[in-house]
Amino acid sequence: MAEFLPIFKRDMAARGWDELDFICVTGDAYVDHPSFGIAIISRLLESLGYKVGIIPQPGWKNLTDITRLGRPRYGFFVTSGNIDSMVAHYTAAKRKRSDDQYTAGGKAGRRPDRAVIVYTKLIKEAYPDVPVILGGLEASLRRFAHYDYWDDEVRPSILVDSGADLLSFGMGEHQTEEIARRLSAGEDVSTLRDIRGTCYLCRQFELTTDAVSCASFDKVRADKQTYARACKIQIDEQDHVTGRAVIQKHGELYLVQNPPSLPLTTPELDRVYAMDFCRTYHPEYEKLGGVPGIKEVEFSIAHNRGCFGACNFCSIAFHQGRYITTRSEESVLREAKLLTQLPGFKGYIHDIGGPTANFRHPSCKKQEKAGLCKGKKCLAPQPCPALQVDHTEYLELLRKVRVLPKVKKVFIRSGIRYDYVIRDKDDRFLEELVEHHVSGQLKVAPEHCSARVLDMMGKPHISAYEEFQKKFYRATKRAGKEQYLVPYLMSSHPGSTLKDAVQLALFLKKNNIHPEQVQDFYPTPGTVSTCMFYTGLDPNTMKPVYVPRTPEEKMMQRVLLQYFKPQNRHLVIKALKAAGREDLIGKGPGCLVSAPYDPNAKYKAQAAQKTTAKGKNGRGRQGNTSQRGNQRREKNRQKRGRG
């Protein structure tokens, strides 16, 4: 059984260690599972023979926690954890979250905002001359000057903000291995400037000559068109085959991003996942209720990396890349067998997936030598003619796992690309997906139905979802099962107007879809959609993009997608009026919501009937009414006279 890495001095003493080679600092609780990035990096360092310790969620009010393992011989690796610390702390409406799935007991408040910056400053205060290397999602997506949704301004590279020595972007294994080897060999961290997948700061005279420049921090902060053009350059240079070094000036210093790291080969990925993980949270957290984040992944298997879908709102393409790499069948089967032996295993493997579960090879043959196409997507708005669609290998893998002893069921929960499935001429994958791998509901992500909005998202048009929906329910019927699609939907994405939201509401009504959850667009660093949100421009075309910004409009778009909820009725009416669609308010079959209750409606209806009757009877009726009125008025005058 694996042993947790030291988190206290007493753990070091138990191993007979006086000092550590490297210390890993994380904003998450310590969970030694391969779905946690810091677990992979720390175990990788250990596998290379280094003495490694972990400082999880150190306090940031003083230096007590950050120094509790002492001074490392070679350096610190710092991450905010599995997600950006600001996303962990705040909702899309910028409200403080009350929970944190990556903290013991699920309680928020155990990490600071902008954790990477805070931790690095603490380390530099305690040990000014010890190298600090940043990694993980927060650092990776903030490596250039970037729009920060929470400050509502452009911030400099996190390397500048933090004062760290080096930044490792992407998944990090290749970079970590080389950084560790060279630091332990005595090289100064300031000389580590030729490592792929890293960023560093230098003076102008130290710049590399074979690089492309994007606009400086000062320029992108001052002008939104310039920001959008810089974003386009940064996105275009993320391919491991064609990507060049990118330079961005920050004051007197220059940020240099080296070309992306080469993806791990299948044998390299196999080696990573064969490392000795404890596969659970540290026992220190047991008394606090454990770490909730382990529940979804404890009995899940990641078989691939990368995603050539590259949706504009998703950070995967900018972090993991678009090129697909996979583990071998033997590696996945070995992990599946290991899961069946773990305490608490009840026969269910919750997922065999990744960023997109059903991608098992690159989208076309040319990518290995020519790289992925710049400015084009493999699947949207229409699949590329060169797209190769083949589920054979993935299907065979699923078949072998589901017949293992002790395995009752294998689910796919990390999501599939339905637009890829419908391009497969062989329906066996869909048939077996329905028969064996759906737990009553299959989550898919059409996100919207408006073609204009889907183009802004980098998603296929809704006809692809409609085709998949028909095929899925036909297959479900043939299998004699009652299973449903659960669509992920997003409101207020750049490009989406109130009229688009109405269109989506009508689509949901037509298809009898009642989403329980709707996600507001969340502008996270490093994505094309966030660039659109900030600049109001599509960086690929430089054309203007409508952006819903006010809390009121965002709320109206969101409630339209849940028009069927009684508590949303008044807001839905308000939204429909604002969209000029009052025809959808009423009791007709095409209406989204009934008209508001009017206590005087009965009397108004009677008055309206009388008016109609007058019009039908013409002048005669009007004359009679007038004559009777005159007679009443004359009698009243006579009464007043006698009085």
XYZ file of C-alpha atoms in Angstrom:
643
model
C 0.000 0.000 0.000
C 1.330 3.436 -0.908
C 2.377 5.838 1.834
C 1.360 9.492 1.815
C 4.147 11.990 1.252
C 5.180 14.045 4.303
C 2.977 16.987 5.260
C 4.546 17.540 8.717
C 8.065 17.435 10.112
C 7.131 14.298 12.057
C 6.375 12.550 8.738
C 9.857 13.443 7.527
C 11.374 12.137 10.757
C 9.480 8.862 10.345
C 11.249 8.410 7.015
C 14.583 9.449 8.442
C 14.727 12.653 6.393
C 16.281 15.863 7.678
C 15.395 17.917 4.611
C 13.423 17.687 1.389
C 14.538 18.162 -2.191
C 11.262 19.676 -3.367
C 8.125 20.928 -1.642
C 4.777 21.041 -3.446
C 2.319 23.700 -2.241
C -1.344 23.381 -3.185
C -4.582 25.240 -2.536
C -6.448 21.923 -2.332
C -6.556 19.503 0.537
C -4.031 16.702 0.027
C -5.693 14.015 -2.078
C -3.244 11.462 -3.464
C -5.236 10.508 -6.539
C -4.236 10.827 -10.240
C -7.162 13.158 -10.937
C -5.405 15.774 -8.754
C -2.580 17.485 -10.617
C -0.349 17.973 -7.599
C -0.592 14.259 -6.820
C 0.827 13.429 -10.257
C 3.614 16.031 -10.046
C 4.652 15.021 -6.507
C 4.618 11.303 -7.310
C 6.540 11.941 -10.518
C 9.262 13.733 -8.546
C 9.295 10.888 -6.036
C 9.594 8.313 -8.826
C 12.706 10.144 -10.041
C 14.349 9.635 -6.666
C 13.709 12.997 -5.007
C 12.557 13.559 -1.442
C 9.222 15.335 -1.763
C 6.832 16.895 0.729
C 3.386 18.491 0.430
C 2.045 21.639 2.094
C -1.716 21.597 1.447
C -3.764 24.765 1.985
C -1.193 26.665 4.056
C -2.404 29.564 6.167
C -1.535 32.908 4.607
C -1.659 35.277 7.582
C 1.930 34.436 8.579
C 4.862 32.195 7.612
C 4.118 29.361 10.041
C 2.566 26.911 7.568
C 4.670 27.741 4.533
C 7.854 27.023 6.532
C 6.684 23.956 8.427
C 8.678 21.504 6.293
C 11.775 23.681 6.301
C 13.838 24.920 3.403
C 13.936 22.545 0.388
C 17.271 21.877 -1.299
C 16.111 22.686 -4.826
C 12.751 24.442 -4.986
C 8.997 24.795 -4.548
C 6.289 23.775 -7.004
C 3.174 25.902 -6.421
C -0.424 25.475 -7.602
C -3.815 26.836 -6.547
C -5.214 23.311 -6.890
C -7.394 21.601 -9.466
C -9.267 24.796 -10.404
C -8.663 28.533 -10.429
C -8.972 29.851 -6.867
C -11.339 32.640 -7.960
C -13.670 30.149 -9.646
C -13.483 28.032 -6.500
C -14.544 31.010 -4.394
C -17.119 32.875 -6.505
C -20.156 32.098 -8.662
C -20.687 33.565 -12.130
C -22.692 36.301 -10.360
C -19.587 37.033 -8.228
C -21.279 35.783 -5.084
C -19.103 34.072 -2.500
C -19.495 30.299 -2.466
C -20.268 28.607 0.832
C -18.652 25.297 -0.093
C -15.414 23.998 -1.582
C -15.324 20.444 -2.929
C -11.532 20.320 -2.663
C -11.404 21.149 1.050
C -11.942 18.861 4.030
C -15.575 18.925 5.086
C -16.444 20.816 1.906
C -16.061 24.143 3.708
C -14.955 27.281 1.878
C -12.313 29.666 3.159
C -9.230 27.447 3.418
C -7.371 29.060 0.527
C -6.875 32.742 -0.354
C -8.102 34.528 -3.448
C -5.422 34.340 -6.174
C -3.762 31.559 -4.224
C -0.745 31.174 -6.519
C 0.274 34.806 -6.005
C -0.247 34.685 -2.239
C 1.663 31.434 -1.747
C 4.592 32.572 -3.887
C 4.958 35.841 -1.989
C 4.977 33.931 1.300
C 7.699 31.594 0.027
C 9.807 34.477 -1.297
C 9.487 36.247 2.045
C 10.669 33.158 3.900
C 13.246 31.890 1.386
C 14.114 34.673 -1.120
C 16.736 32.645 -2.990
C 14.822 29.344 -3.333
C 13.360 28.785 -6.845
C 9.571 28.843 -7.162
C 7.938 27.143 -10.144
C 4.256 27.787 -10.841
C 1.944 25.200 -12.381
C -1.643 24.002 -12.525
C -4.697 25.530 -14.132
C -4.621 28.944 -12.455
C -1.045 29.619 -13.490
C -1.422 28.047 -16.928
C -4.434 30.116 -17.974
C -3.030 33.359 -16.553
C 0.403 33.121 -18.146
C -0.156 36.130 -20.418
C -1.735 39.476 -19.589
C -5.376 38.503 -19.164
C -8.824 39.909 -18.500
C -9.829 39.183 -14.918
C -13.599 38.992 -14.499
C -13.525 39.513 -10.742
C -11.464 42.729 -10.900
C -13.079 43.663 -14.242
C -9.722 44.712 -15.604
C -6.682 43.355 -17.428
C -4.075 41.933 -15.080
C -0.434 41.186 -15.943
C 0.958 37.688 -16.322
C 0.740 35.774 -13.051
C 4.499 35.287 -13.335
C 4.916 39.059 -12.959
C 2.247 39.398 -10.260
C 3.636 36.585 -8.114
C 7.385 37.081 -8.380
C 7.957 33.389 -9.169
C 10.986 32.242 -11.147
C 9.377 29.992 -13.764
C 5.914 28.973 -14.949
C 5.031 25.545 -16.282
C 1.907 25.578 -18.458
C -0.087 22.596 -19.599
C -0.063 19.211 -17.895
C 3.531 19.610 -16.783
C 5.193 16.190 -16.560
C 7.921 16.782 -19.155
C 8.717 20.224 -17.776
C 8.773 19.049 -14.162
C 11.192 16.241 -14.922
C 13.621 18.520 -16.763
C 13.384 21.355 -14.229
C 14.061 18.971 -11.349
C 16.968 17.295 -13.107
C 18.689 20.565 -13.966
C 18.141 22.248 -10.590
C 19.444 19.181 -8.773
C 22.478 19.209 -11.082
C 23.336 22.674 -9.811
C 21.978 24.896 -12.581
C 20.618 28.274 -11.543
C 16.896 28.696 -12.169
C 17.634 31.862 -14.188
C 19.324 29.710 -16.849
C 16.328 27.416 -17.393
C 15.075 29.247 -20.452
C 15.002 26.567 -23.124
C 12.430 24.187 -21.653
C 9.317 23.646 -23.746
C 6.052 24.327 -21.951
C 7.516 27.002 -19.669
C 7.390 30.803 -19.376
C 10.086 33.081 -17.976
C 10.878 36.796 -17.643
C 13.945 38.476 -19.091
C 15.391 41.781 -20.274
C 15.199 42.947 -23.888
C 18.803 42.064 -24.720
C 18.158 38.475 -23.576
C 15.224 37.838 -25.934
C 15.164 34.917 -28.320
C 15.123 35.795 -32.018
C 12.822 33.029 -33.283
C 9.656 34.220 -31.572
C 6.448 36.044 -32.411
C 5.448 39.131 -30.422
C 2.007 40.062 -29.184
C 1.062 43.485 -27.854
C 2.426 44.522 -24.474
C 0.553 44.467 -21.177
C 0.153 48.257 -21.278
C -1.268 48.161 -24.804
C -3.735 45.323 -24.286
C -4.912 46.986 -21.094
C -5.506 50.267 -22.921
C -7.155 49.037 -26.127
C -9.652 46.204 -26.609
C -8.922 45.648 -30.293
C -5.266 45.192 -29.416
C -6.247 42.762 -26.664
C -8.302 40.683 -29.114
C -5.446 40.514 -31.641
C -3.018 39.440 -28.910
C -5.455 36.725 -27.832
C -5.565 35.379 -31.401
C -1.765 35.128 -31.534
C -1.613 33.331 -28.191
C -4.292 30.805 -29.215
C -2.688 30.149 -32.598
C 0.696 29.276 -31.098
C -0.527 26.510 -28.767
C 0.074 23.578 -31.106
C 3.036 21.411 -30.129
C 4.052 20.952 -33.783
C 3.687 24.460 -35.222
C 3.658 26.625 -32.095
C 6.401 29.237 -31.794
C 7.711 31.102 -28.779
C 5.539 34.125 -27.900
C 6.820 37.356 -26.335
C 4.804 39.942 -24.421
C 6.357 43.021 -22.832
C 5.515 43.818 -19.203
C 7.070 47.141 -18.234
C 10.848 46.755 -18.423
C 10.618 42.966 -18.544
C 9.552 40.588 -21.281
C 7.434 37.510 -20.751
C 8.613 34.678 -22.988
C 6.432 31.645 -23.541
C 8.413 28.789 -25.048
C 6.670 26.465 -27.526
C 4.248 24.027 -25.880
C 5.573 20.830 -24.376
C 5.312 17.679 -26.448
C 2.310 15.552 -25.420
C 3.107 12.463 -23.414
C 3.370 9.339 -25.533
C 1.277 6.307 -24.661
C 4.163 4.613 -22.772
C 4.802 7.862 -20.867
C 1.138 8.207 -19.920
C 1.097 4.580 -18.829
C 4.097 5.246 -16.591
C 2.370 8.245 -14.977
C -0.782 6.295 -14.141
C 1.199 3.299 -12.897
C 2.772 5.370 -10.118
C 1.947 4.362 -6.576
C -0.961 6.560 -5.430
C -2.863 6.159 -2.170
C -5.965 7.020 -4.232
C -7.743 8.827 -1.396
C -7.448 11.882 0.863
C -4.932 12.150 3.690
C -6.158 10.526 6.937
C -5.687 13.892 8.655
C -9.031 14.911 7.094
C -11.046 11.940 8.293
C -12.201 13.696 11.456
C -13.387 16.639 9.342
C -15.580 14.491 7.111
C -13.160 13.772 4.274
C -12.758 15.675 1.020
C -15.937 15.708 -1.145
C -14.012 16.091 -4.408
C -12.805 12.500 -4.268
C -16.292 11.032 -4.543
C -16.773 11.631 -8.273
C -13.333 10.363 -9.274
C -12.475 7.677 -6.723
C -13.687 4.873 -8.999
C -13.135 6.624 -12.337
C -10.414 6.167 -14.944
C -8.891 8.800 -17.253
C -7.905 7.157 -20.525
C -7.103 10.210 -22.658
C -5.908 13.812 -22.721
C -6.582 16.757 -25.010
C -9.700 17.732 -26.925
C -9.933 18.643 -30.599
C -13.484 19.884 -29.988
C -11.942 23.101 -28.613
C -15.131 24.943 -27.579
C -14.452 28.660 -27.248
C -15.603 28.846 -23.630
C -13.506 25.878 -22.510
C -9.970 26.139 -21.138
C -8.853 22.639 -22.180
C -7.425 23.613 -25.572
C -5.293 26.361 -23.979
C -4.142 24.060 -21.159
C -4.039 20.433 -22.318
C -4.040 21.162 -26.049
C -6.129 19.845 -28.928
C -3.990 16.827 -29.753
C -5.346 13.538 -28.393
C -3.066 11.201 -26.466
C -4.231 7.977 -24.849
C -3.193 5.314 -22.410
C -2.772 1.762 -23.592
C -5.503 -0.794 -23.154
C -3.275 -2.720 -20.755
C -2.766 0.355 -18.574
C -6.499 1.059 -18.302
C -7.296 -2.585 -17.539
C -4.612 -2.653 -14.853
C -6.157 0.397 -13.154
C -9.663 -1.052 -13.484
C -8.527 -4.235 -11.719
C -6.916 -2.107 -9.013
C -10.199 -0.242 -8.440
C -12.030 -3.524 -7.814
C -9.672 -4.231 -4.910
C -10.144 -0.885 -3.153
C -12.189 -0.537 0.035
C -15.640 0.769 -0.767
C -15.781 -0.570 -4.324
C -19.337 -1.770 -4.960
C -19.024 -3.003 -8.511
C -19.412 0.314 -10.337
C -16.726 2.092 -12.339
C -18.124 5.590 -12.615
C -16.265 6.708 -15.726
C -13.732 5.767 -18.355
C -13.243 9.151 -19.917
C -11.309 12.378 -20.028
C -11.930 15.848 -21.445
C -14.090 14.075 -24.048
C -14.701 10.418 -23.290
C -15.073 9.073 -26.836
C -11.884 10.545 -28.352
C -9.329 7.786 -28.667
C -7.080 9.117 -31.440
C -6.276 12.425 -33.213
C -8.987 13.824 -35.461
C -6.998 13.276 -38.666
C -3.832 11.611 -39.911
C -1.817 14.724 -40.750
C -1.598 16.116 -37.201
C 1.429 14.153 -36.091
C 3.628 15.904 -38.659
C 1.689 19.031 -39.658
C -0.069 19.869 -36.390
C -3.649 21.042 -35.993
C -5.063 23.650 -38.331
C -4.907 27.272 -37.183
C -8.174 29.165 -37.101
C -10.265 26.068 -37.840
C -12.139 23.550 -35.742
C -12.387 19.840 -36.372
C -16.116 19.567 -35.590
C -17.728 22.999 -35.837
C -19.695 24.469 -37.409
C -19.471 21.389 -39.658
C -17.100 18.422 -39.311
C -13.894 18.752 -41.313
C -13.840 16.489 -44.399
C -10.566 15.015 -43.104
C -12.132 13.972 -39.788
C -11.575 10.315 -38.900
C -14.395 8.815 -36.861
C -13.762 5.458 -35.260
C -14.994 4.163 -31.907
C -13.609 0.647 -32.387
C -10.707 0.926 -29.974
C -12.697 2.720 -27.265
C -15.553 0.252 -27.594
C -13.203 -2.700 -27.256
C -11.716 -1.116 -24.141
C -15.161 -0.705 -22.562
C -16.053 -4.305 -23.389
C -12.953 -5.652 -21.657
C -13.428 -3.562 -18.529
C -17.090 -4.422 -18.067
C -16.427 -8.187 -18.009
C -13.762 -7.982 -15.308
C -14.508 -9.907 -12.095
C -16.347 -7.780 -9.494
C -17.372 -5.169 -12.110
C -21.152 -4.837 -12.333
C -21.379 -1.753 -14.491
C -19.131 0.730 -16.298
C -20.562 4.218 -16.800
C -19.473 7.114 -18.991
C -19.982 10.349 -17.099
C -17.322 12.747 -18.350
C -19.323 13.534 -21.470
C -19.267 12.434 -25.084
C -19.216 14.465 -28.294
C -22.550 13.521 -29.838
C -21.605 15.321 -33.074
C -18.709 12.866 -33.351
C -20.930 9.851 -32.580
C -23.414 10.606 -35.369
C -20.568 10.691 -37.906
C -19.687 7.088 -37.153
C -21.069 4.869 -39.911
C -21.097 1.959 -37.485
C -23.807 2.295 -34.803
C -22.316 -0.339 -32.498
C -20.854 2.241 -30.134
C -24.182 4.023 -29.708
C -26.010 0.722 -29.281
C -23.614 -0.505 -26.588
C -23.477 2.911 -24.952
C -27.244 2.747 -24.446
C -27.197 -0.927 -23.449
C -24.320 -0.898 -20.984
C -22.899 2.521 -20.090
C -25.732 4.934 -19.271
C -27.021 5.198 -15.708
C -30.511 6.323 -16.704
C -29.326 9.708 -17.905
C -26.687 10.662 -20.445
C -25.223 14.155 -20.150
C -24.494 15.922 -23.412
C -23.741 19.559 -24.175
C -25.660 21.224 -27.012
C -25.381 24.474 -24.950
C -27.798 26.464 -27.170
C -29.916 26.223 -30.309
C -29.290 29.587 -31.989
C -26.856 29.160 -34.894
C -25.334 32.573 -34.243
C -24.687 31.803 -30.572
C -23.347 28.331 -31.344
C -20.921 29.856 -33.840
C -19.661 32.156 -31.097
C -19.294 29.125 -28.819
C -17.450 27.100 -31.449
C -20.136 24.418 -31.232
C -21.977 22.507 -33.983
C -25.429 23.695 -34.992
C -28.451 22.268 -33.225
C -29.309 19.928 -36.094
C -26.446 17.686 -34.910
C -28.029 17.399 -31.462
C -31.463 16.725 -32.962
C -30.025 13.925 -35.088
C -28.277 12.400 -32.085
C -31.421 12.746 -29.970
C -33.442 10.722 -32.499
C -30.782 8.026 -32.746
C -30.371 7.840 -28.969
C -34.078 7.388 -28.244
C -34.467 4.856 -31.062
C -31.579 2.853 -29.604
C -33.061 3.195 -26.110
C -36.408 1.882 -27.320
C -34.767 -1.079 -29.043
C -32.905 -1.858 -25.830
C -36.160 -1.788 -23.881
C -34.820 0.820 -21.479
C -36.092 4.084 -20.041
C -33.180 6.488 -20.410
C -32.959 10.203 -21.014
C -30.636 12.827 -22.375
C -29.699 15.603 -19.967
C -28.523 18.597 -22.005
C -26.098 21.136 -20.598
C -27.258 24.641 -21.495
C -25.567 28.003 -21.181
C -27.204 31.403 -20.922
C -25.712 34.829 -21.618
C -22.771 33.645 -23.720
C -21.322 36.396 -25.932
C -23.533 36.664 -28.999
C -26.697 35.657 -27.141
C -29.508 38.221 -27.129
C -32.826 37.987 -25.321
C -34.369 36.876 -28.605
C -31.856 34.024 -28.779
C -32.806 33.030 -25.245
C -36.481 33.029 -26.273
C -35.580 30.837 -29.239
C -33.869 28.388 -26.896
C -36.861 28.388 -24.535
C -39.155 27.508 -27.461
C -36.772 24.733 -28.487
C -36.886 23.319 -24.957
C -40.685 23.480 -24.919
C -40.932 21.758 -28.291
C -38.641 18.939 -27.132
C -40.209 18.697 -23.662
C -36.887 19.460 -21.972
C -37.024 20.868 -18.447
C -33.459 21.634 -17.341
C -32.982 21.646 -13.600
C -29.756 23.612 -13.871
C -28.679 26.331 -16.272
C -25.152 27.731 -16.306
C -24.565 31.433 -16.843
C -21.506 32.051 -18.993
C -18.513 32.389 -16.662
C -15.617 34.446 -18.114
C -12.555 32.507 -16.954
C -9.015 33.504 -17.997
C -7.470 32.209 -21.185
C -10.536 31.405 -23.301
C -11.717 32.861 -26.606
C -15.178 33.471 -25.145
C -13.711 35.527 -22.297
C -11.900 37.632 -24.883
C -15.260 38.206 -26.589
C -16.878 39.099 -23.267
C -14.234 41.693 -22.444
C -13.628 43.212 -25.872
C -16.986 42.762 -27.599
C -15.005 41.371 -30.548
C -14.506 37.917 -32.035
C -10.689 37.597 -32.051
C -10.838 35.261 -35.060
C -12.658 37.773 -37.283
C -12.408 41.061 -35.322
C -16.131 41.531 -35.906
C -18.312 43.004 -33.131
C -20.106 40.555 -30.839
C -23.139 41.413 -28.719
C -22.414 40.788 -25.032
C -25.114 40.574 -22.328
C -23.537 42.344 -19.364
C -26.107 43.625 -16.893
C -27.253 41.372 -14.038
C -30.843 42.051 -15.106
C -30.377 40.787 -18.663
C -28.374 37.773 -17.509
C -31.159 36.926 -15.085
C -33.812 37.246 -17.814
C -31.866 34.983 -20.174
C -31.435 32.418 -17.422
C -35.088 32.295 -16.319
C -36.259 31.946 -19.928
C -34.536 28.558 -20.017
C -36.547 27.588 -16.939
C -39.783 29.254 -18.029
C -41.781 26.308 -16.650
C -40.926 27.026 -13.003
C -43.765 28.876 -11.217
C -41.343 31.054 -9.270
C -39.893 32.365 -12.562
C -43.234 33.391 -14.059
C -43.100 37.136 -13.441
C -39.481 37.389 -14.598
C -40.258 35.348 -17.717
C -43.105 37.751 -18.551
C -40.734 40.673 -18.079
C -38.158 39.026 -20.343
C -40.717 38.244 -23.052
C -41.942 41.835 -23.036
C -38.360 43.106 -23.263
C -37.788 40.771 -26.218
C -40.944 41.953 -27.963
C -42.523 38.502 -27.685
C -45.726 39.224 -25.781
C -47.400 36.770 -28.153
C -45.834 34.025 -25.994
C -47.732 35.210 -22.899
C -51.139 33.590 -22.510
C -52.928 30.245 -22.563
C -52.408 29.260 -26.181
C -50.535 26.033 -27.042
C -47.523 27.991 -28.271
C -47.224 30.216 -25.210
C -44.393 29.891 -22.720
C -46.204 31.346 -19.732
C -49.729 32.386 -18.787
C -50.673 36.036 -18.389
C -50.397 37.517 -14.888
C -53.505 37.406 -12.679
C -55.636 40.554 -12.917
C -58.304 40.925 -10.159
C -60.305 43.271 -12.434
C -60.146 40.952 -15.419
C -63.832 39.922 -15.066
C -65.076 43.493 -15.168
C -62.735 44.425 -18.018
C -64.024 41.464 -20.002
C -67.650 42.525 -19.404
C -66.873 46.067 -20.477
C -65.166 44.784 -23.576
C -68.238 42.651 -24.422
C -70.515 45.686 -24.081
C -68.270 47.716 -26.348
C -68.326 44.936 -28.904
C -72.100 44.704 -28.649
C -72.427 48.439 -29.244
C -70.328 48.179 -32.325
C -72.424 45.334 -33.703
C -75.781 47.083 -33.123
C -74.721 50.351 -34.714
C -76.288 53.783 -34.148
C -79.720 52.485 -33.055
C -78.307 50.846 -29.941
C -76.102 53.829 -29.259
C -79.121 56.136 -29.636
C -81.246 54.061 -27.272
C -78.472 54.088 -24.700
C -78.111 57.823 -25.056
C -81.883 58.392 -24.786
C -82.143 56.374 -21.564
C -79.244 58.315 -20.123
C -80.928 61.620 -20.939
C -84.151 60.491 -19.263
C -82.255 59.574 -16.065
C -80.475 62.900 -15.984
C -83.821 64.830 -16.450
C -85.436 62.984 -13.538
C -82.460 63.815 -11.322
C -82.735 67.499 -12.184
C -86.458 67.493 -11.324
C -85.757 65.841 -7.944
C -83.110 68.449 -7.095
C -85.596 71.219 -8.080
C -88.308 69.947 -5.684
C -85.799 69.745 -2.892
